[in-house]
Amino acid sequence: MSEVVKREKWGSKIGFILAAAGSAIGLGNIWKFPYIAGDNGGAAFVFIYLISILVIGLPVLIAEVLIGRTTSLNPVGAFRKLSHGSKFWTAVGGMGVLAGFLILSYYAVVAGWSLGYIVESIKGVFFEFKTPAEAGHYFNSLISNVWWIVGYFALFMALSMFVVIFGVQKGIEKGSKILMPLLFVLMLVLVIRGLTLDGASEGMKFLWYPDWSAVTGETILLALGQAFFTLSLGMGAMLTYGSYMSKSDNIPVSAFEIVTLDTLIALLAGIAIFTAVFATGLRPDSGPGLIFYTLPIVFTKMPGGYIFSILFFILLSIAALTSAISLLEVITAYFVDEKGWSRKKAVLVFGTVTFIIGIPSALSYNVLADVHIFGRNFFDTVDFLSANILLPLGGLLIALFVGYFWKTENALSALKEGAESFFGKYGWFAVYWKIFIKYFAPVLIAIVFLKSIGII
Ligand code: PFF
């Protein structure tokens, strides 16, 4: 069916880079990365994270984009085509689409909190609190309100659907071209504010001077998992974005640019948050509540805090939106390519279905607070299943597919298209990519996966 409707392409190279960086840069960078680093010794974690990005992040990102560009199809169609109809590999693509649904269903709930916090910061409520515990108490009162949580979740889903419905060029690309520069500017403003606070250097020390005693095997696994999640790998989002690329685009260079932007934003978020946290005498290791409990108090203690709190939650919401649209696009591309649906129908139907699937996650903090599946509430179950199981499993299978089924030699000749002069200059890059996608990535991802399901 894919032949009937002409498939869209990105309008420009920068359009693809910004859209893919938009997918990568999200709650993972601004919410997760700082709190995991904060809980795991700061600089030591950052160092291991950077290595993880080079060892598995970049090679797998290249593999995913390459599969997409080679086939010009959604994850299911792409694996079917390259594997010549193998049921197993087609199902691997299907697993990606399923993971997209699941991730979006709870990711949009957290993104909804961020939208809600824009309003709370405009109302200036944070200034009523003195300690993170009080701010935490307020946060809990908000998320135990069904209307608040479901309402902002619905609003966020509607925003994502609004962008995706306009298609690749007029929706995702145009949206990214407006939102991503805005995100960079907002981030720079916050970093400058953080760095100019008295006592900012303590935060910088925390981020740059490693405390190796805080590093355990667990830290390495967390860093590997985070490298994976932050680059949107393992479920076909980058594959789908790659499918709108043209054969003359240079994949290694584009992938490098995406990884650089994503890493830069994570580090800048770390600088903005830790300089402010240390300067106001608070602690960096408050876990997932770091930006919802600790940061609001930080804002009350710093000059200009009112305006910076609003900017911060706008920034977080933009980052979440450009990631959510990539998740919705995976599902949309599947129904458009495989089932011949119109884009509008696919977005409206599956945006709504994702919202419905996400309702139990939203209710995990109120009506369904007492419902536990293997000791986890519904939200944590979906998060665990998708981020800790489906993503690493998907990534492992993608690496194995390229390394052993499609074969690195074939993949490499596809990769060289559009990148002839790059490989002419940097021949070693082919060797790096081959070795890492075939040996390092599968072994390391397998370890992360086995650990997360409790086998090792
Ligand atoms: N990379 C996004 C983040 O760091 O927030 C999360 C994400 C988006 C994961 C899209 C997976 C995905 F397909």
PDB file of C-alpha atoms and ligand atoms in Angstrom, residues 23-29 103 107 229-232 235 237 323 326-327 391, ligand 1:
ATOM      1  CA  SER A  23      12.877  13.348  19.724  1.00  0.00           C
ATOM      2  CA  ALA A  24      16.058  12.645  21.645  1.00  0.00           C
ATOM      3  CA  ILE A  25      15.940  15.730  23.873  1.00  0.00           C
ATOM      4  CA  GLY A  26      13.081  15.322  26.295  1.00  0.00           C
ATOM      5  CA  LEU A  27      12.118  14.465  29.835  1.00  0.00           C
ATOM      6  CA  GLY A  28      15.049  12.039  29.713  1.00  0.00           C
ATOM      7  CA  ASN A  29      17.515  14.944  29.513  1.00  0.00           C
ATOM      8  CA  ILE A 103       5.910   4.872  26.340  1.00  0.00           C
ATOM      9  CA  TYR A 107       5.380   9.890  29.091  1.00  0.00           C
ATOM     10  CA  PHE A 229      16.386   6.144  26.489  1.00  0.00           C
ATOM     11  CA  THR A 230      17.756   9.609  25.892  1.00  0.00           C
ATOM     12  CA  LEU A 231      18.528   8.867  22.237  1.00  0.00           C
ATOM     13  CA  SER A 232      15.023   7.422  21.666  1.00  0.00           C
ATOM     14  CA  MET A 235      11.588   1.147  19.391  1.00  0.00           C
ATOM     15  CA  ALA A 237      11.344   6.287  16.501  1.00  0.00           C
ATOM     16  CA  SER A 323       9.723  13.722  21.938  1.00  0.00           C
ATOM     17  CA  SER A 326       8.147  11.201  17.522  1.00  0.00           C
ATOM     18  CA  LEU A 327       6.431   8.474  19.528  1.00  0.00           C
ATOM     19  CA  LEU A 391      13.586  -0.708  24.662  1.00  0.00           C
TER      20      LEU A 391
HETATM   21  N1  PFF B   1      14.429  10.464  24.176  1.00  0.00           N
HETATM   22  C1  PFF B   1      13.299  10.901  24.937  1.00  0.00           C
HETATM   23  C2  PFF B   1      13.788  11.594  26.195  1.00  0.00           C
HETATM   24  O1  PFF B   1      14.996  11.622  26.464  1.00  0.00           O
HETATM   25  O2  PFF B   1      12.949  12.113  26.923  1.00  0.00           O
HETATM   26  C3  PFF B   1      12.377   9.776  25.302  1.00  0.00           C
HETATM   27  C4  PFF B   1      11.975   8.907  24.162  1.00  0.00           C
HETATM   28  C5  PFF B   1      11.355   9.458  23.042  1.00  0.00           C
HETATM   29  C6  PFF B   1      12.260   7.560  24.192  1.00  0.00           C
HETATM   30  C7  PFF B   1      11.044   8.679  21.952  1.00  0.00           C
HETATM   31  C8  PFF B   1      11.942   6.748  23.138  1.00  0.00           C
HETATM   32  C9  PFF B   1      11.351   7.323  22.034  1.00  0.00           C
HETATM   33  F1  PFF B   1      11.071   6.593  21.029  1.00  0.00           F
END
